[in-house]
Short mmCIF file of C-alpha atoms in Angstrom, two decimals:
data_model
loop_
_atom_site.label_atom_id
_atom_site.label_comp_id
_atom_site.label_asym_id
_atom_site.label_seq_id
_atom_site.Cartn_x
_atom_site.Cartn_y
_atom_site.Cartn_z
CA UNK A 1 132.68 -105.27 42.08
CA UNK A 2 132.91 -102.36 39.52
CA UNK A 3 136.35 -101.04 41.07
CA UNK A 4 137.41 -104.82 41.41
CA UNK A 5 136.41 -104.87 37.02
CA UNK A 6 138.66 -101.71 36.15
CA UNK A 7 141.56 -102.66 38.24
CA UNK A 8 141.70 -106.18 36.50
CA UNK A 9 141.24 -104.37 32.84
CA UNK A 10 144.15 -101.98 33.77
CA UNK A 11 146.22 -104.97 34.74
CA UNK A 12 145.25 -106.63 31.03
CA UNK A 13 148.82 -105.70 28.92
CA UNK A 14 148.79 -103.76 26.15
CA UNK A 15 149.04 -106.53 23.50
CA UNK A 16 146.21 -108.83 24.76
CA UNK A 17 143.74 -105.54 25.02
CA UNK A 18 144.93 -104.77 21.62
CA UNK A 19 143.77 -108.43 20.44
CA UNK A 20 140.64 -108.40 22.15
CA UNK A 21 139.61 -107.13 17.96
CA UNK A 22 142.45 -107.28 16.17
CA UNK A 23 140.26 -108.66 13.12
CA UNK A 24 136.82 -106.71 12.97
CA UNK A 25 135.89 -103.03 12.86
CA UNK A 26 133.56 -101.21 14.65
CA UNK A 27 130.70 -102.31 12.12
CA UNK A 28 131.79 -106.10 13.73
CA UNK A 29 132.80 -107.07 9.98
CA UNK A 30 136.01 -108.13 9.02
CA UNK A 31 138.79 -105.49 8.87
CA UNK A 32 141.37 -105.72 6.01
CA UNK A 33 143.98 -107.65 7.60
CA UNK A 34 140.91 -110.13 9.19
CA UNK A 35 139.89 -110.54 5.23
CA UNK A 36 143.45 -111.54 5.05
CA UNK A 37 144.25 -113.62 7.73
CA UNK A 38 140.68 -115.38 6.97
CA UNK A 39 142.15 -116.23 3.67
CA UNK A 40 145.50 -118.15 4.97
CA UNK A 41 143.54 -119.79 7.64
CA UNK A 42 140.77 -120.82 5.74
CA UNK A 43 138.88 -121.91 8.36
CA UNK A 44 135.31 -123.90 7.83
CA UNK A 45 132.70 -121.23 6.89
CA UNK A 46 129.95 -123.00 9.02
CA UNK A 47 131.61 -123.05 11.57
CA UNK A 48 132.93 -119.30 11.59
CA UNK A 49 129.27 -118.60 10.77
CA UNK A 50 128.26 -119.69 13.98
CA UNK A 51 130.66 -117.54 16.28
CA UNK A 52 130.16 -114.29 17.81
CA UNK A 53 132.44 -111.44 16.58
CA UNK A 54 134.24 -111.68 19.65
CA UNK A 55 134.50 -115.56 19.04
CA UNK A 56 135.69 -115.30 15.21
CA UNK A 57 138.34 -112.49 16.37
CA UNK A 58 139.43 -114.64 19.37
CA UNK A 59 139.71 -117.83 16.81
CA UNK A 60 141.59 -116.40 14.26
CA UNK A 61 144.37 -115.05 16.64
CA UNK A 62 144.39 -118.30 18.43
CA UNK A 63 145.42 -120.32 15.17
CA UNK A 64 147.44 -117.68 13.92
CA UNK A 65 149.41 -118.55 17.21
CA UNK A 66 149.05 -121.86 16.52
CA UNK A 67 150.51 -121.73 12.64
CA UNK A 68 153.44 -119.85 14.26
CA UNK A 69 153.66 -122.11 17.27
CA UNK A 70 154.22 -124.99 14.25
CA UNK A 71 156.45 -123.12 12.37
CA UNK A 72 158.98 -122.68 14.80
CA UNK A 73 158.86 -126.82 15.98
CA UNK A 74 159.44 -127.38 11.80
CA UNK A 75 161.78 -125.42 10.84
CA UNK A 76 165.23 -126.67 12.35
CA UNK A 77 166.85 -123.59 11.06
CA UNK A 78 166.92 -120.08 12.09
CA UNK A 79 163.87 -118.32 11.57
CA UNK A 80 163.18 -114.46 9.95
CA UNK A 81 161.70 -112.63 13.04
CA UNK A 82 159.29 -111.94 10.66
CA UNK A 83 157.98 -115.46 10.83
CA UNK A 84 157.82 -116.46 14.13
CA UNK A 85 155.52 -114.91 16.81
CA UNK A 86 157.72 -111.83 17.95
CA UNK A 87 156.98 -110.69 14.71
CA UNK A 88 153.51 -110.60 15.25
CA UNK A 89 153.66 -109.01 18.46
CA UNK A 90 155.45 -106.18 16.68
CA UNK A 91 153.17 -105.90 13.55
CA UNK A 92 150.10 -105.83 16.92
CA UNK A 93 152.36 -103.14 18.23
CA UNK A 94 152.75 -101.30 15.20
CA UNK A 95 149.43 -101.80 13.91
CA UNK A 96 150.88 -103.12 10.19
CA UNK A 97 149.08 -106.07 10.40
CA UNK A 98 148.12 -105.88 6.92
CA UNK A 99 151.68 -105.05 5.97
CA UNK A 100 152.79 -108.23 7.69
CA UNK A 101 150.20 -111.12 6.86
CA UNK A 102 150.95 -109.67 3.06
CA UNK A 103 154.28 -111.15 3.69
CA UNK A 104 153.44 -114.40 5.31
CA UNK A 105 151.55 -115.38 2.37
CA UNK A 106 153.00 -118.34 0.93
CA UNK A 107 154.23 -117.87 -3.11
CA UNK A 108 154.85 -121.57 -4.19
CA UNK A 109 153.06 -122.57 -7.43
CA UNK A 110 151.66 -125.74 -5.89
CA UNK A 111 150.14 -123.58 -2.84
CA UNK A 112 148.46 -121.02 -5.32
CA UNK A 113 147.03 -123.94 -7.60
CA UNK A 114 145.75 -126.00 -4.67
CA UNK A 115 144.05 -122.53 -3.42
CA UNK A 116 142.28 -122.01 -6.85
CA UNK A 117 140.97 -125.70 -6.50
CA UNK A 118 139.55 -125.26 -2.71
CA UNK A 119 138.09 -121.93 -4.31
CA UNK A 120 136.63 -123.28 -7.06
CA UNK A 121 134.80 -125.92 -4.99
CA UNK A 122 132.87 -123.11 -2.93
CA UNK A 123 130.71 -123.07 -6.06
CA UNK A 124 130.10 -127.05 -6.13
CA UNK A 125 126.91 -127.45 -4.53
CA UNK A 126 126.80 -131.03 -6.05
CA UNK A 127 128.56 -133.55 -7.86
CA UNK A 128 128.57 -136.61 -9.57
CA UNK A 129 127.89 -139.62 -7.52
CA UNK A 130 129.05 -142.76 -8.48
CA UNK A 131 126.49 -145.72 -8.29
CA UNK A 132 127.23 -148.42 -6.25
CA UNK A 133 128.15 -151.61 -7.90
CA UNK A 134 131.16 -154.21 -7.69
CA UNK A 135 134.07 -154.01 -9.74
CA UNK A 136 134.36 -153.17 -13.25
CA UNK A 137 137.44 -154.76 -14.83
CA UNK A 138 138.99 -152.96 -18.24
CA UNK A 139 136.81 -153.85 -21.66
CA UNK A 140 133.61 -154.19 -19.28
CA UNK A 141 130.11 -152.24 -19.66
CA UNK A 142 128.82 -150.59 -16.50
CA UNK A 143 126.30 -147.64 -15.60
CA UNK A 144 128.42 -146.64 -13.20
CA UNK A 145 130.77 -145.28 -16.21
CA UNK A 146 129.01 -142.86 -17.70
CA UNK A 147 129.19 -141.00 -14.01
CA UNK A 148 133.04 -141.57 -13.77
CA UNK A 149 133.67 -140.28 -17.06
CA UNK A 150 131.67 -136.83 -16.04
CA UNK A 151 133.13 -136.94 -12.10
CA UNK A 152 136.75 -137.28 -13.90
CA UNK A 153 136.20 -134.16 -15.83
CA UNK A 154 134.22 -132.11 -12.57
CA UNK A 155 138.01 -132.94 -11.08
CA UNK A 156 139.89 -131.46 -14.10
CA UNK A 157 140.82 -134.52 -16.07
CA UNK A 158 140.46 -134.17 -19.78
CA UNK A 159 139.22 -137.39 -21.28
CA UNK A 160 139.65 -139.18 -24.58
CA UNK A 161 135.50 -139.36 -26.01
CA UNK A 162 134.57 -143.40 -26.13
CA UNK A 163 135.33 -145.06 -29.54
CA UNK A 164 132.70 -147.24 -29.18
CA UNK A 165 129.75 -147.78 -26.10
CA UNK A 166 129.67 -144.53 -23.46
CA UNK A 167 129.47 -147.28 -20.64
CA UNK A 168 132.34 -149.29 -21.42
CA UNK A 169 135.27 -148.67 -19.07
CA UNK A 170 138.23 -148.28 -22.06
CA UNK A 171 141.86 -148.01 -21.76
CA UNK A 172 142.12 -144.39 -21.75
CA UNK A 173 139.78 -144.03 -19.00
CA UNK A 174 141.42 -147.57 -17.12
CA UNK A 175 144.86 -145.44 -17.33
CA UNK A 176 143.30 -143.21 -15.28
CA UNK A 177 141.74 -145.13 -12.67
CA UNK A 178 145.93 -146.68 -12.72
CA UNK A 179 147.30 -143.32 -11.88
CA UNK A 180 144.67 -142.87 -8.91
CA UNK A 181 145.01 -146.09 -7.84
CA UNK A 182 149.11 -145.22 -7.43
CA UNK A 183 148.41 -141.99 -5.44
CA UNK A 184 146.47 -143.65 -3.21
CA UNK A 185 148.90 -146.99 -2.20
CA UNK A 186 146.59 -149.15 -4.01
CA UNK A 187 147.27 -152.00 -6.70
CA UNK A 188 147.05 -149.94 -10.14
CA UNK A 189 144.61 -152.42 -12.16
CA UNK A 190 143.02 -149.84 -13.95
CA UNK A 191 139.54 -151.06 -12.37
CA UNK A 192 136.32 -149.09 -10.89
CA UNK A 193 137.07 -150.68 -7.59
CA UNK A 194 135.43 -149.83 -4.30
CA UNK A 195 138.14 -147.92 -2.97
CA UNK A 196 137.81 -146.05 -6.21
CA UNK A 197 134.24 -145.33 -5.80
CA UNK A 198 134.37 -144.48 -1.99
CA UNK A 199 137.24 -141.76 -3.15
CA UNK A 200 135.24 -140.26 -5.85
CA UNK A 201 132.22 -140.12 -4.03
CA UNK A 202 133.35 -137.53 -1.48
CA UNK A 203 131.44 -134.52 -1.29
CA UNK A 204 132.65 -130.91 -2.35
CA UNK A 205 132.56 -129.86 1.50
CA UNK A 206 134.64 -133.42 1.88
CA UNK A 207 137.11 -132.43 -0.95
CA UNK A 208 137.32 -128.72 0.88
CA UNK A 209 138.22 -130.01 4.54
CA UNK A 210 140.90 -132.29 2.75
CA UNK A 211 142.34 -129.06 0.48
CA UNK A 212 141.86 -127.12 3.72
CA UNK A 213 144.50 -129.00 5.76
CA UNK A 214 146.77 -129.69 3.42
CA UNK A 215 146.85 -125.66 2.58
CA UNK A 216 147.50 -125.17 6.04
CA UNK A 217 150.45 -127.28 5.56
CA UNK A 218 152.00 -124.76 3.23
CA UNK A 219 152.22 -122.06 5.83
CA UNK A 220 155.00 -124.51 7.85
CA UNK A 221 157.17 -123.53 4.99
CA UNK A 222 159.40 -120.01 4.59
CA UNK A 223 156.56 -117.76 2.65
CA UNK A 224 159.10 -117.20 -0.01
CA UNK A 225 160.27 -119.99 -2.24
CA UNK A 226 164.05 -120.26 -2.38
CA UNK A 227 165.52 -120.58 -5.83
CA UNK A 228 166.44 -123.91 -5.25
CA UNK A 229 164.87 -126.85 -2.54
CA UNK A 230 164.08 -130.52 -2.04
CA UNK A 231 161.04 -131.11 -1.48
CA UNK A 232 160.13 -134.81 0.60
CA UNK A 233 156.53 -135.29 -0.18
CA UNK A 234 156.05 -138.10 2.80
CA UNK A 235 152.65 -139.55 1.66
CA UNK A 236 153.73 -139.29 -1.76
CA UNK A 237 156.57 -141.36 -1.18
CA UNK A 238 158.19 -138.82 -3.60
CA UNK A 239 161.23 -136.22 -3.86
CA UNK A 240 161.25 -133.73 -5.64
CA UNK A 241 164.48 -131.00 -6.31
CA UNK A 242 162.91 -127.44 -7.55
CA UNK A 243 164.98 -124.69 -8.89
CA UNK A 244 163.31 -121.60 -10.19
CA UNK A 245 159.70 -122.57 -9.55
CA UNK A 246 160.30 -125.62 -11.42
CA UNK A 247 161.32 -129.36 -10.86
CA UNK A 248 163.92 -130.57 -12.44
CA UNK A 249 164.02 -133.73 -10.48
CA UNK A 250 161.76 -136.19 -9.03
CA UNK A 251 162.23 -139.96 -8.06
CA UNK A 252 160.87 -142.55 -5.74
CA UNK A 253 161.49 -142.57 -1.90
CA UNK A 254 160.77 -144.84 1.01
CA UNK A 255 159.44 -143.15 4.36
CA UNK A 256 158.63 -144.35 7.93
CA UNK A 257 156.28 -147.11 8.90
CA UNK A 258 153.52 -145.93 10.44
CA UNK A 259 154.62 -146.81 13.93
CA UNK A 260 157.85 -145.45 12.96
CA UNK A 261 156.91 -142.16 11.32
CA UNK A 262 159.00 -139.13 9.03
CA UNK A 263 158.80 -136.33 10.48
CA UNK A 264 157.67 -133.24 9.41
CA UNK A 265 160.65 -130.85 9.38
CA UNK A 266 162.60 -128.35 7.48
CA UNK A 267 166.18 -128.37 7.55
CA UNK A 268 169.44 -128.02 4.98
CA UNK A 269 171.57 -130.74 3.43
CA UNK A 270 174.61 -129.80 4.74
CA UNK A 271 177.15 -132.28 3.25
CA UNK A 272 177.80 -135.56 1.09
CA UNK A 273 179.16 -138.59 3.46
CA UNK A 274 180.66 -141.16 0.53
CA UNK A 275 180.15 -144.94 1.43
CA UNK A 276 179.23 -144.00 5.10
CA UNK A 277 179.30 -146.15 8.01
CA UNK A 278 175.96 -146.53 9.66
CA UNK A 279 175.70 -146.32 13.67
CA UNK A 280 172.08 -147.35 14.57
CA UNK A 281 169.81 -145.35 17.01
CA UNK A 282 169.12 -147.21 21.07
CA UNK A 283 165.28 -148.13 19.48
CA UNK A 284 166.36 -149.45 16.44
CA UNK A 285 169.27 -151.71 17.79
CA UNK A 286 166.26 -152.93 20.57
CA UNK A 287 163.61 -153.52 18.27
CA UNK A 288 164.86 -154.78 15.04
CA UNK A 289 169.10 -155.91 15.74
CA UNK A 290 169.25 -157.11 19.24
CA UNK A 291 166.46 -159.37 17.72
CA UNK A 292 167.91 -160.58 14.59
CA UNK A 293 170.95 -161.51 16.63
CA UNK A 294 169.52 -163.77 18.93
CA UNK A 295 167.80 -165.51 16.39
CA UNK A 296 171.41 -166.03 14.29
CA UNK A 297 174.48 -165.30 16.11
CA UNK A 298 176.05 -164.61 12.98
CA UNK A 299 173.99 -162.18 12.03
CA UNK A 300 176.17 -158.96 13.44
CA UNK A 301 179.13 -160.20 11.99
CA UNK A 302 178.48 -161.03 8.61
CA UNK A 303 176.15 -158.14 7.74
CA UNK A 304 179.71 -155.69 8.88
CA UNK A 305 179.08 -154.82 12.60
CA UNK A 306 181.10 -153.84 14.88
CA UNK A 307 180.36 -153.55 18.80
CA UNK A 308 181.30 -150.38 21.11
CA UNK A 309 180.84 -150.99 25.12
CA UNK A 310 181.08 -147.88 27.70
CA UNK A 311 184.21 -147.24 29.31
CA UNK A 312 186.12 -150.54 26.92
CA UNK A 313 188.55 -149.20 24.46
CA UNK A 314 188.16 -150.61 20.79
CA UNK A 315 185.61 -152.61 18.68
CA UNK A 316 184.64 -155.57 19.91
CA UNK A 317 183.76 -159.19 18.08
CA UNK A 318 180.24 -159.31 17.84
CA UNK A 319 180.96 -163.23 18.64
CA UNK A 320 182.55 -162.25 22.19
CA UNK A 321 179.14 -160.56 23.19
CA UNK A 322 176.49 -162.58 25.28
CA UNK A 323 173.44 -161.38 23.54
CA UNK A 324 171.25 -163.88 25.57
CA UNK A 325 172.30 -160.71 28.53
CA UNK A 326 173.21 -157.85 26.36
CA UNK A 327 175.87 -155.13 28.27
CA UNK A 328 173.72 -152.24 28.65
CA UNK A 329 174.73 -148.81 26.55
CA UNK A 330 176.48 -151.38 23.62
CA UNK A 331 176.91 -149.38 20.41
CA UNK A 332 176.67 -151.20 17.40
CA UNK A 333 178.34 -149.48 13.81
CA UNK A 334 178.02 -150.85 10.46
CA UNK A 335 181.12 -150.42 8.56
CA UNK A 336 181.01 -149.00 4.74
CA UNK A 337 180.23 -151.25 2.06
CA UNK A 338 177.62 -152.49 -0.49
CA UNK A 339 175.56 -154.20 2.25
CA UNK A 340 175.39 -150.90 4.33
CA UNK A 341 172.28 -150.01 5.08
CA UNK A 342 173.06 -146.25 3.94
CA UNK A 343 174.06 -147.06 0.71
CA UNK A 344 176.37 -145.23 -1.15
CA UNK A 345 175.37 -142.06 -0.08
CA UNK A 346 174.15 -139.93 3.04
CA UNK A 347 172.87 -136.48 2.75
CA UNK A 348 173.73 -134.77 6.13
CA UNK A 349 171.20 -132.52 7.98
CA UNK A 350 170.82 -130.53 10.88
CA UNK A 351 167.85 -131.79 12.91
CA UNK A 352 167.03 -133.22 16.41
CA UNK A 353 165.34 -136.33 14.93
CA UNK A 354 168.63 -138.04 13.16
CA UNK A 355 166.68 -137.95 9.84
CA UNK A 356 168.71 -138.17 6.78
CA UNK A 357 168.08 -138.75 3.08
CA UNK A 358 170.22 -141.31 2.02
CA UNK A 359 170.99 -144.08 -0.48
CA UNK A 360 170.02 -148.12 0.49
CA UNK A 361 171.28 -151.51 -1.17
CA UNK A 362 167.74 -152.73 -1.29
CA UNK A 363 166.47 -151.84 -4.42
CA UNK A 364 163.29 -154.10 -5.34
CA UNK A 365 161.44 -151.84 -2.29
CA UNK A 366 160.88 -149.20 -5.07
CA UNK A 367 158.72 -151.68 -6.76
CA UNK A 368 156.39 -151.55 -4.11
CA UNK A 369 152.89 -149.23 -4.27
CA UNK A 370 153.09 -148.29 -0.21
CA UNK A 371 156.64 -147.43 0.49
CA UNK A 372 156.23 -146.60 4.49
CA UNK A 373 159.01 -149.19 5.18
CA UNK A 374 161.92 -147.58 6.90
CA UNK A 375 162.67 -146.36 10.71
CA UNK A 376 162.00 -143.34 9.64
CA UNK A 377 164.84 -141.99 7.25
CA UNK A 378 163.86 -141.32 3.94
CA UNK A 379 166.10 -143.93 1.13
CA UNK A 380 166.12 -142.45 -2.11
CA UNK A 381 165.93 -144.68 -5.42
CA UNK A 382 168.26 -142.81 -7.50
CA UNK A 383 170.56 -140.26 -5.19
CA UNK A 384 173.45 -140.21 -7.81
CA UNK A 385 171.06 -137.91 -9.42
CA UNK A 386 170.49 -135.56 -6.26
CA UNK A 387 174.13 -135.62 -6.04
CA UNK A 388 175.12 -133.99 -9.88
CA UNK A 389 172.05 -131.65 -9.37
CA UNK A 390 173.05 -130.34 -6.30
CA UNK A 391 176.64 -129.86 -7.74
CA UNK A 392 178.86 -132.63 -6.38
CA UNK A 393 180.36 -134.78 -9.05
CA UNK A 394 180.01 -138.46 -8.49
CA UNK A 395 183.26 -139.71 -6.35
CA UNK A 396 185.04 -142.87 -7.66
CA UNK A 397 187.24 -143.33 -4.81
CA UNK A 398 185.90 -145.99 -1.89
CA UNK A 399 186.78 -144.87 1.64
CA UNK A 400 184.53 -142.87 3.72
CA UNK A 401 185.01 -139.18 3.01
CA UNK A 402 182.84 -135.77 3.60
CA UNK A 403 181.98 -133.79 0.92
CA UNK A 404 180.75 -130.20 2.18
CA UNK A 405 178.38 -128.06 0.02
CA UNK A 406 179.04 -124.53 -0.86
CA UNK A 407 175.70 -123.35 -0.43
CA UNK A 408 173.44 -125.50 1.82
CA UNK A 409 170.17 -126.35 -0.05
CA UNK A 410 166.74 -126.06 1.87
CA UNK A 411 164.86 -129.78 3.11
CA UNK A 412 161.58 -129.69 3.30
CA UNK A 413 159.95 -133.05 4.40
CA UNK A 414 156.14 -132.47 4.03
CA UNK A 415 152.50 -134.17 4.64
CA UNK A 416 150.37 -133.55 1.46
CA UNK A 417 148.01 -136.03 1.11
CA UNK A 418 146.78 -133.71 -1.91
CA UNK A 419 148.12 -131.75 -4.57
CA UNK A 420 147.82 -130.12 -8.27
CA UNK A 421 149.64 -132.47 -11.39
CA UNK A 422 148.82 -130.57 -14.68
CA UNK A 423 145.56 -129.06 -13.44
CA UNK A 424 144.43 -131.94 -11.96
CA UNK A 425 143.85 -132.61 -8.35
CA UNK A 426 145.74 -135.80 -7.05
CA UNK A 427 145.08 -137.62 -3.81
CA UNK A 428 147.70 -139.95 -1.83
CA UNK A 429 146.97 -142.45 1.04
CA UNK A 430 146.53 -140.88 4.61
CA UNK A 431 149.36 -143.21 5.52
CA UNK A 432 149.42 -141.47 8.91
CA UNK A 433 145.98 -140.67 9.43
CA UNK A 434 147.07 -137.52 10.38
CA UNK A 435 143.70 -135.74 8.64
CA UNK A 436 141.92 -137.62 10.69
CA UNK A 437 142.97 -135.94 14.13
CA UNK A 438 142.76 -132.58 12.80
#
């Protein structure tokens, strides 16, 4: 049995004997690069405090895998060997595993002031609970008030003091409540609601798990910032352009329904299609048009589309088709105009999904709280303006052209369902429930 041991040690490679404590030293505490690799992982200390040495080193290697293992399925680009896992085979290899998780570290403002919050609540033993109660409309007294005003401030907002009664729920502090009540999909009344109380109720090891994830998040992205990206914030229902380290653009998006979600990706916008024709994917012409057109046989035609069949040459009349019986492997294509659905504008992208930022003739949808409307896409509400910031001027001319970009500018569609806004924390709806299966 002892020979039978050694021979299947020797047959262990080098790299997974080298792993067996990448992160400890002989003392069984954490080595510098475990300190550091602790730190982008964050995981939950009660949980790490219940783990053997062995355990904790075996963990952290494991989801340092698994961070790498996501990396490479979001980024539909190229990656730095540096970033995926060959580069931390070598850095094993080499033994500059300190050298290397120094560079994986991500440098984005809104990662380093979402870090100081998650740090900052490992001191929070407590906080101030709301009482329960119904719902307190603006101008109304309540004792629950005097406990928002003080949980508002434990978050980082800096309140306007009462004019006149401490438990009187004022406009200053109702303006509030609105802005919360936006992040979160919900109407913005400016009342204590329940939802309202429920979110400001959760506890500092609630707030932590929540910072946790979404800090996790940040390590899908290049480590480095580039000088200039989009960023989709998919929960947020929110684009934002940075340049610098600062935006200089943000505007209103709609994202995919929940049975129809955005991905998570990053990618590069490529080009500018002007007044683009739109050529719907299999699902979408099964669910949502093959539908529609039995219902009104007119509906194909007068809404610009056009019908492709396999081996017949040329467009055929929607009114020709028996949709009762459709031909299988039809292709339907919505010509250019100001009922396509694309809008104006398409941004084009590389990515396996056929997502695409782009423009939509349906307007009023911006007016809505919960924007997860589309198939998936993201429609932007003002994309003339992403067009003059990323360099383009706007085109007057109206046939379908392809405008490429001199220097293709970084995508990133993202799931925070938290951030930092003026050192404040701000929550959105889980629209996903993606924290949920974590």
């Amino acid at each position: 049995m002892l020979r039978l041991m050694v021979l299947l040690w020797v047959l262990v490679s080098p790299l997974q004997a080298a792993e067996r404590m990448l992160w400890h030293s002989g003392d069984n505490e954490l080595n510098e690069s475990g300190r550091q690799l602790q730190e982008l992982l964050l995981p939950d200390p009660a949980a790490m405090a219940g783990l053997s040495p062995a355990e904790r080193d075996a963990w952290l290697s494991r989801e340092w895998r698994r961070v790498l293992a996501n990396r490479a399925r979001f980024a539909q680009y190229a990656l730095s060997p540096d970033h995926t896992e060959a580069g931390f085979e070598q850095a094993v290899r080499s033994g500059e595993l300190s050298a290397y998780l120094r560079r994986q570290l991500p440098d984005y403002p809104g990662y380093l002031q979402l870090k100081r919050h998650y740090h900052a609540l490992k001191d929070a033993v407590g906080m101030t609970a709301l009482p329960p109660g119904g719902e307190v409309r603006p101008g109304e007294r309540d004792r629950a008030i005097p406990a928002l005003r003080q949980r508002l401030t434990e978050l980082g907002y800096t309140l306007t003091p009462p004019r006149g009664r401490t438990d009187a729920l004022d406009r200053s502090l109702s303006d509030i409540l609105k802005s919360l009540q936006r992040a979160n999909g919900l109407k913005p009344n400016g009342r204590l609601t329940t939802e309202i109380r429920a979110m400001l109720n959760r506890s500092p090891a609630e707030l932590r798990a929540e910072l946790r994830h979404n800090l996790r998040r940040w390590l899908l992205l290049p480590p480095a910032a580039p000088e200039r990206f989009v960023l989709v914030n998919i929960p947020a229902y929110r684009l934002t352009l940075i340049q610098q380290s600062r935006p200089t653009l943000s505007m209103k998006v709609i994202v995919g329904r929940p049975d129809w979600p955005t991905p998570e990706l990053g990618t590069h916008i490529k080009a500018l299609k002007v007044n683009p024709d739109w050529t719907p994917t299999a699902n979408i012409i099964r669910e949502d048009l093959l539908p529609a057109q039995k219902r009104d046989r007119g509906f194909l035609s007068r809404n610009g589309f056009g019908v492709w069949l396999p081996g017949v040459a040329g467009k055929q009349d929607p009114g020709t088709i028996n949709w009762q019986q459709p031909p299988a492997g039809l292709r339907l294509v919505q010509q250019p105009g100001p009922g396509n659905a694309l809008g104006r504008f398409k941004f084009e992208m590389n990515n396996p999904f056929n997502i695409y930022l782009h423009d939509t003739p349906d307007k009023r949808l911006f007016g809505e709280q919960q924007r997860a409307l589309s198939h998936g896409c993201v429609r932007l509400a003002e994309p003339g303006q992403l067009v003059q910031n990323l360099g383009w001027s706007l085109p007057e001319y109206e046939q379908t052209r392809v405008l490429p970009t001199r220097s293709p500018t970084p995508v990133f569609l993202v799931y925070f369902t938290t951030w930092v806004e003026q050192g404040r924390l701000v929550f959105a709806e889980d629209i996903y429930r993606k924290n949920e299966r974590i």
